[in-house]
Amino acid sequence: MKKTPLVFLHGFPFNSSCWDKQVEHFSEHKIFAPDLRGHRQGPTGPGPWFIHDFSADLKQLLDQSGVDRVVLCGLSMGGYVALHFAKEHPERVAGLVLCDTRADADGNEAKDKRHATARKIESEGLDQFAEEFSKNVLAEMHRTSSLQKKLAGMIRGNKPAAVALSLGALASRRDSTEFLPGVTCPTLVLVGDQDKITPPALSQVLADKIPGAVMHVIRGAGHLSNMEEPEEFNRRIEEFLRRLN
Ligand code: MLT
């Protein structure tokens, strides 16, 4: 049977190389793992940017590639884009994998923090932010690892102005909570047990509200469960894909 194409959407402010272990593992599928808007080689353009634009970029990529239906796997910001896309184009989504993400929007405190971070990055560049953020996303045991250095390098590889525009898009994203009961495709929810950015309780909301969703907590992983514990992450997706076919 023909395998459904897979789309992997990375988190802020990294790039598609986050998915190297998945691209290799699922090589029998047609795979799209794009750099998202403003990240490395991703689409760009004048701001402001909204998650709507990230979702439109994905639609354009699939349309241009002649691909109709996909399994959409998004981590954190990639999950915001996946939920937005699934609401706008449900007929294009055969399955959803929501990883280390959340449905709700930023509260005022989070919006203020994004604003301050964007301004700081514009004036001081990405070095300090890259060091701090790359540590925050990882579980304790990975914080001094080569993975942390790789992540910091990915962040520094972006343009400060593009990271600032992406922060604006994150701050202005929709609250998707009300949409969750309307998700019609099979859904898998994955989260690291040590994810401090989008802790497991937020994934539980996704799993509770999306009809028939299955959730797994990945032990030993922080916010980047696909990179920190790739074997279990891939195994869970494999099980999910088997149920889809
Ligand atoms: C991400 O990992 O994509 C970001 O941490 C998401 C966010 O800050 O809301």
GROMACS .gro file of C-alpha atoms and ligand atoms in nm:
model
  254
    1MET     CA    1   0.000   0.000   0.000
    2LYS     CA    2   0.122   0.353  -0.077
    3LYS     CA    3   0.250   0.521   0.238
    4THR     CA    4   0.104   0.856   0.338
    5PRO     CA    5   0.357   1.140   0.309
    6LEU     CA    6   0.485   1.275   0.640
    7VAL     CA    7   0.541   1.641   0.724
    8PHE     CA    8   0.768   1.739   1.015
    9LEU     CA    9   0.743   2.096   1.146
   10HIS     CA   10   1.021   2.205   1.382
   11GLY     CA   11   1.004   2.425   1.689
   12PHE     CA   12   1.115   2.786   1.739
   13PRO     CA   13   1.394   2.896   1.673
   14PHE     CA   14   1.557   2.589   1.526
   15ASN     CA   15   1.549   2.435   1.179
   16SER     CA   16   1.458   2.121   0.992
   17SER     CA   17   1.780   1.942   1.093
   18CYS     CA   18   1.604   1.878   1.425
   19TRP     CA   19   1.423   1.600   1.238
   20ASP     CA   20   1.731   1.422   1.098
   21LYS     CA   21   1.666   1.109   1.307
   22GLN     CA   22   1.303   1.095   1.190
   23VAL     CA   23   1.384   1.166   0.825
   24GLU     CA   24   1.629   0.875   0.833
   25HIS     CA   25   1.396   0.640   1.023
   26PHE     CA   26   1.087   0.700   0.809
   27SER     CA   27   1.272   0.706   0.477
   28GLU     CA   28   1.014   0.476   0.314
   29HIS     CA   29   0.769   0.765   0.324
   30LYS     CA   30   0.779   1.078   0.114
   31ILE     CA   31   0.891   1.333   0.370
   32PHE     CA   32   0.864   1.708   0.394
   33ALA     CA   33   1.073   1.867   0.670
   34PRO     CA   34   1.087   2.232   0.570
   35ASP     CA   35   1.276   2.513   0.740
   36LEU     CA   36   0.988   2.726   0.865
   37ARG     CA   37   0.946   3.095   0.789
   38GLY     CA   38   1.239   3.301   0.918
   39HIS     CA   39   1.439   2.997   1.023
   40ARG     CA   40   1.762   2.915   0.834
   41GLN     CA   41   1.659   2.885   0.463
   42GLY     CA   42   1.283   2.914   0.526
   43PRO     CA   43   1.051   3.161   0.350
   44THR     CA   44   1.086   3.520   0.453
   45GLY     CA   45   0.931   3.859   0.375
   46PRO     CA   46   0.832   4.178   0.548
   47GLY     CA   47   0.658   4.154   0.885
   48PRO     CA   48   0.440   4.132   1.074
   49TRP     CA   49   0.425   3.753   1.066
   50PHE     CA   50   0.141   3.542   1.199
   51ILE     CA   51   0.102   3.166   1.243
   52HIS     CA   52  -0.145   3.205   0.953
   53ASP     CA   53   0.157   3.280   0.730
   54PHE     CA   54   0.346   2.971   0.847
   55SER     CA   55   0.038   2.762   0.769
   56ALA     CA   56   0.003   2.926   0.426
   57ASP     CA   57   0.371   2.848   0.355
   58LEU     CA   58   0.296   2.481   0.424
   59LYS     CA   59  -0.008   2.482   0.197
   60GLN     CA   60   0.199   2.635  -0.081
   61LEU     CA   61   0.471   2.372  -0.035
   62LEU     CA   62   0.220   2.085  -0.055
   63ASP     CA   63   0.033   2.239  -0.348
   64GLN     CA   64   0.355   2.296  -0.542
   65SER     CA   65   0.462   1.937  -0.470
   66GLY     CA   66   0.124   1.799  -0.583
   67VAL     CA   67   0.065   1.635  -0.246
   68ASP     CA   68  -0.291   1.612  -0.126
   69ARG     CA   69  -0.306   1.443   0.216
   70VAL     CA   70  -0.032   1.409   0.475
   71VAL     CA   71   0.036   1.304   0.831
   72LEU     CA   72   0.132   1.628   1.001
   73CYS     CA   73   0.379   1.613   1.287
   74GLY     CA   74   0.458   1.941   1.463
   75LEU     CA   75   0.670   2.011   1.768
   76SER     CA   76   0.593   2.314   1.983
   77MET     CA   77   0.569   2.606   1.735
   78GLY     CA   78   0.541   2.338   1.466
   79GLY     CA   79   0.241   2.208   1.663
   80TYR     CA   80   0.081   2.554   1.659
   81VAL     CA   81   0.121   2.556   1.281
   82ALA     CA   82  -0.011   2.199   1.253
   83LEU     CA   83  -0.324   2.282   1.456
   84HIS     CA   84  -0.384   2.596   1.251
   85PHE     CA   85  -0.340   2.404   0.925
   86ALA     CA   86  -0.569   2.122   1.043
   87LYS     CA   87  -0.841   2.375   1.119
   88GLU     CA   88  -0.807   2.551   0.783
   89HIS     CA   89  -0.755   2.242   0.567
   90PRO     CA   90  -0.893   1.934   0.748
   91GLU     CA   91  -0.926   1.747   0.418
   92ARG     CA   92  -0.547   1.761   0.373
   93VAL     CA   93  -0.464   1.600   0.710
   94ALA     CA   94  -0.476   1.220   0.740
   95GLY     CA   95  -0.329   1.222   1.092
   96LEU     CA   96  -0.187   1.464   1.346
   97VAL     CA   97   0.113   1.415   1.573
   98LEU     CA   98   0.134   1.695   1.828
   99CYS     CA   99   0.462   1.697   2.019
  100ASP     CA  100   0.564   1.911   2.316
  101THR     CA  101   0.306   2.170   2.228
  102ARG     CA  102  -0.013   2.334   2.356
  103ALA     CA  103  -0.348   2.461   2.229
  104ASP     CA  104  -0.391   2.781   2.427
  105ALA     CA  105  -0.262   3.127   2.339
  106ASP     CA  106  -0.012   3.342   2.526
  107GLY     CA  107  -0.137   3.526   2.832
  108ASN     CA  108  -0.032   3.886   2.894
  109GLU     CA  109   0.280   3.793   3.089
  110ALA     CA  110   0.402   3.565   2.809
  111LYS     CA  111   0.328   3.833   2.547
  112ASP     CA  112   0.529   4.089   2.748
  113LYS     CA  113   0.817   3.845   2.776
  114ARG     CA  114   0.817   3.777   2.401
  115HIS     CA  115   0.821   4.152   2.336
  116ALA     CA  116   1.116   4.210   2.571
  117THR     CA  117   1.304   3.914   2.421
  118ALA     CA  118   1.245   4.036   2.065
  119ARG     CA  119   1.374   4.384   2.146
  120LYS     CA  120   1.678   4.243   2.328
  121ILE     CA  121   1.764   4.015   2.034
  122GLU     CA  122   1.731   4.305   1.790
  123SER     CA  123   1.972   4.520   1.992
  124GLU     CA  124   2.215   4.260   2.128
  125GLY     CA  125   2.200   3.974   1.880
  126LEU     CA  126   2.141   3.606   1.945
  127ASP     CA  127   2.443   3.487   2.146
  128GLN     CA  128   2.307   3.508   2.500
  129PHE     CA  129   1.958   3.399   2.397
  130ALA     CA  130   2.105   3.097   2.214
  131GLU     CA  131   2.295   2.981   2.523
  132GLU     CA  132   1.998   3.019   2.757
  133PHE     CA  133   1.723   2.888   2.531
  134SER     CA  134   1.920   2.583   2.417
  135LYS     CA  135   1.965   2.481   2.782
  136ASN     CA  136   1.604   2.548   2.878
  137VAL     CA  137   1.461   2.320   2.612
  138LEU     CA  138   1.660   2.016   2.724
  139ALA     CA  139   1.614   1.770   3.009
  140GLU     CA  140   1.871   1.815   3.289
  141MET     CA  141   2.095   1.531   3.167
  142HIS     CA  142   2.131   1.681   2.818
  143ARG     CA  143   2.210   2.038   2.922
  144THR     CA  144   2.587   2.016   2.889
  145SER     CA  145   2.583   1.783   2.589
  146SER     CA  146   2.688   1.817   2.227
  147LEU     CA  147   2.314   1.840   2.155
  148GLN     CA  148   2.299   2.167   2.353
  149LYS     CA  149   2.590   2.308   2.150
  150LYS     CA  150   2.426   2.199   1.826
  151LEU     CA  151   2.100   2.371   1.926
  152ALA     CA  152   2.278   2.693   2.026
  153GLY     CA  153   2.450   2.689   1.684
  154MET     CA  154   2.115   2.649   1.509
  155ILE     CA  155   1.975   2.949   1.695
  156ARG     CA  156   2.279   3.165   1.618
  157GLY     CA  157   2.244   3.067   1.250
  158ASN     CA  158   1.919   3.263   1.224
  159LYS     CA  159   1.889   3.635   1.155
  160PRO     CA  160   1.803   3.833   1.473
  161ALA     CA  161   1.530   4.029   1.291
  162ALA     CA  162   1.367   3.704   1.173
  163VAL     CA  163   1.372   3.557   1.524
  164ALA     CA  164   1.209   3.878   1.651
  165LEU     CA  165   0.936   3.853   1.385
  166SER     CA  166   0.876   3.488   1.476
  167LEU     CA  167   0.835   3.587   1.841
  168GLY     CA  168   0.561   3.824   1.727
  169ALA     CA  169   0.390   3.537   1.544
  170LEU     CA  170   0.408   3.316   1.855
  171ALA     CA  171   0.267   3.594   2.074
  172SER     CA  172  -0.024   3.659   1.839
  173ARG     CA  173  -0.123   3.298   1.773
  174ARG     CA  174  -0.482   3.183   1.808
  175ASP     CA  175  -0.616   3.002   2.108
  176SER     CA  176  -0.698   2.666   1.945
  177THR     CA  177  -0.863   2.509   2.251
  178GLU     CA  178  -1.217   2.543   2.117
  179PHE     CA  179  -1.114   2.375   1.793
  180LEU     CA  180  -0.984   2.058   1.964
  181PRO     CA  181  -1.319   1.870   1.986
  182GLY     CA  182  -1.357   1.938   1.613
  183VAL     CA  183  -1.037   1.758   1.512
  184THR     CA  184  -1.159   1.473   1.295
  185CYS     CA  185  -0.836   1.288   1.213
  186PRO     CA  186  -0.654   1.032   1.429
  187THR     CA  187  -0.420   1.216   1.665
  188LEU     CA  188  -0.112   1.119   1.863
  189VAL     CA  189   0.016   1.344   2.143
  190LEU     CA  190   0.379   1.309   2.258
  191VAL     CA  191   0.557   1.499   2.533
  192GLY     CA  192   0.880   1.472   2.730
  193ASP     CA  193   0.829   1.411   3.102
  194GLN     CA  194   1.081   1.691   3.170
  195ASP     CA  195   0.940   1.942   2.923
  196LYS     CA  196   0.948   2.272   3.115
  197ILE     CA  197   0.831   2.489   2.822
  198THR     CA  198   0.511   2.295   2.746
  199PRO     CA  199   0.477   2.055   3.042
  200PRO     CA  200   0.280   1.728   3.013
  201ALA     CA  201  -0.033   1.884   3.170
  202LEU     CA  202  -0.072   2.094   2.854
  203SER     CA  203  -0.046   1.786   2.636
  204GLN     CA  204  -0.308   1.622   2.855
  205VAL     CA  205  -0.549   1.901   2.755
  206LEU     CA  206  -0.487   1.814   2.389
  207ALA     CA  207  -0.539   1.443   2.454
  208ASP     CA  208  -0.853   1.500   2.664
  209LYS     CA  209  -1.022   1.730   2.416
  210ILE     CA  210  -0.931   1.577   2.079
  211PRO     CA  211  -1.170   1.286   2.012
  212GLY     CA  212  -0.988   0.951   2.031
  213ALA     CA  213  -0.642   1.106   2.078
  214VAL     CA  214  -0.370   0.883   2.221
  215MET     CA  215  -0.099   1.034   2.442
  216HIS     CA  216   0.242   0.906   2.549
  217VAL     CA  217   0.482   1.071   2.792
  218ILE     CA  218   0.842   1.012   2.688
  219ARG     CA  219   1.068   0.953   2.986
  220GLY     CA  220   1.403   1.127   3.000
  221ALA     CA  221   1.311   1.392   2.744
  222GLY     CA  222   1.263   1.765   2.782
  223HIS     CA  223   1.099   1.992   2.523
  224LEU     CA  224   1.275   1.833   2.222
  225SER     CA  225   1.155   1.478   2.272
  226ASN     CA  226   1.228   1.380   1.910
  227MET     CA  227   1.598   1.465   1.950
  228GLU     CA  228   1.645   1.366   2.314
  229GLU     CA  229   1.477   1.024   2.296
  230PRO     CA  230   1.452   0.953   1.922
  231GLU     CA  231   1.408   0.577   1.952
  232GLU     CA  232   1.097   0.591   2.166
  233PHE     CA  233   0.967   0.891   1.974
  234ASN     CA  234   1.002   0.707   1.642
  235ARG     CA  235   0.852   0.389   1.784
  236ARG     CA  236   0.540   0.576   1.900
  237ILE     CA  237   0.496   0.731   1.557
  238GLU     CA  238   0.550   0.395   1.391
  239GLU     CA  239   0.270   0.242   1.605
  240PHE     CA  240   0.046   0.536   1.519
  241LEU     CA  241   0.112   0.499   1.145
  242ARG     CA  242   0.036   0.127   1.162
  243ARG     CA  243  -0.304   0.207   1.311
  244LEU     CA  244  -0.371   0.460   1.037
  245ASN     CA  245  -0.314   0.216   0.752
  246MLT     C1  246   0.904   2.627   2.052
  246MLT     O1  247   0.973   2.538   2.101
  246MLT     O2  248   0.862   2.622   1.936
  246MLT     C2  249   0.873   2.745   2.139
  246MLT     O3  250   0.931   2.730   2.263
  246MLT     C3  251   0.726   2.765   2.147
  246MLT     C4  252   0.688   2.878   2.235
  246MLT     O4  253   0.774   2.949   2.288
  246MLT     O5  254   0.566   2.900   2.251
   0.00000   0.00000   0.00000
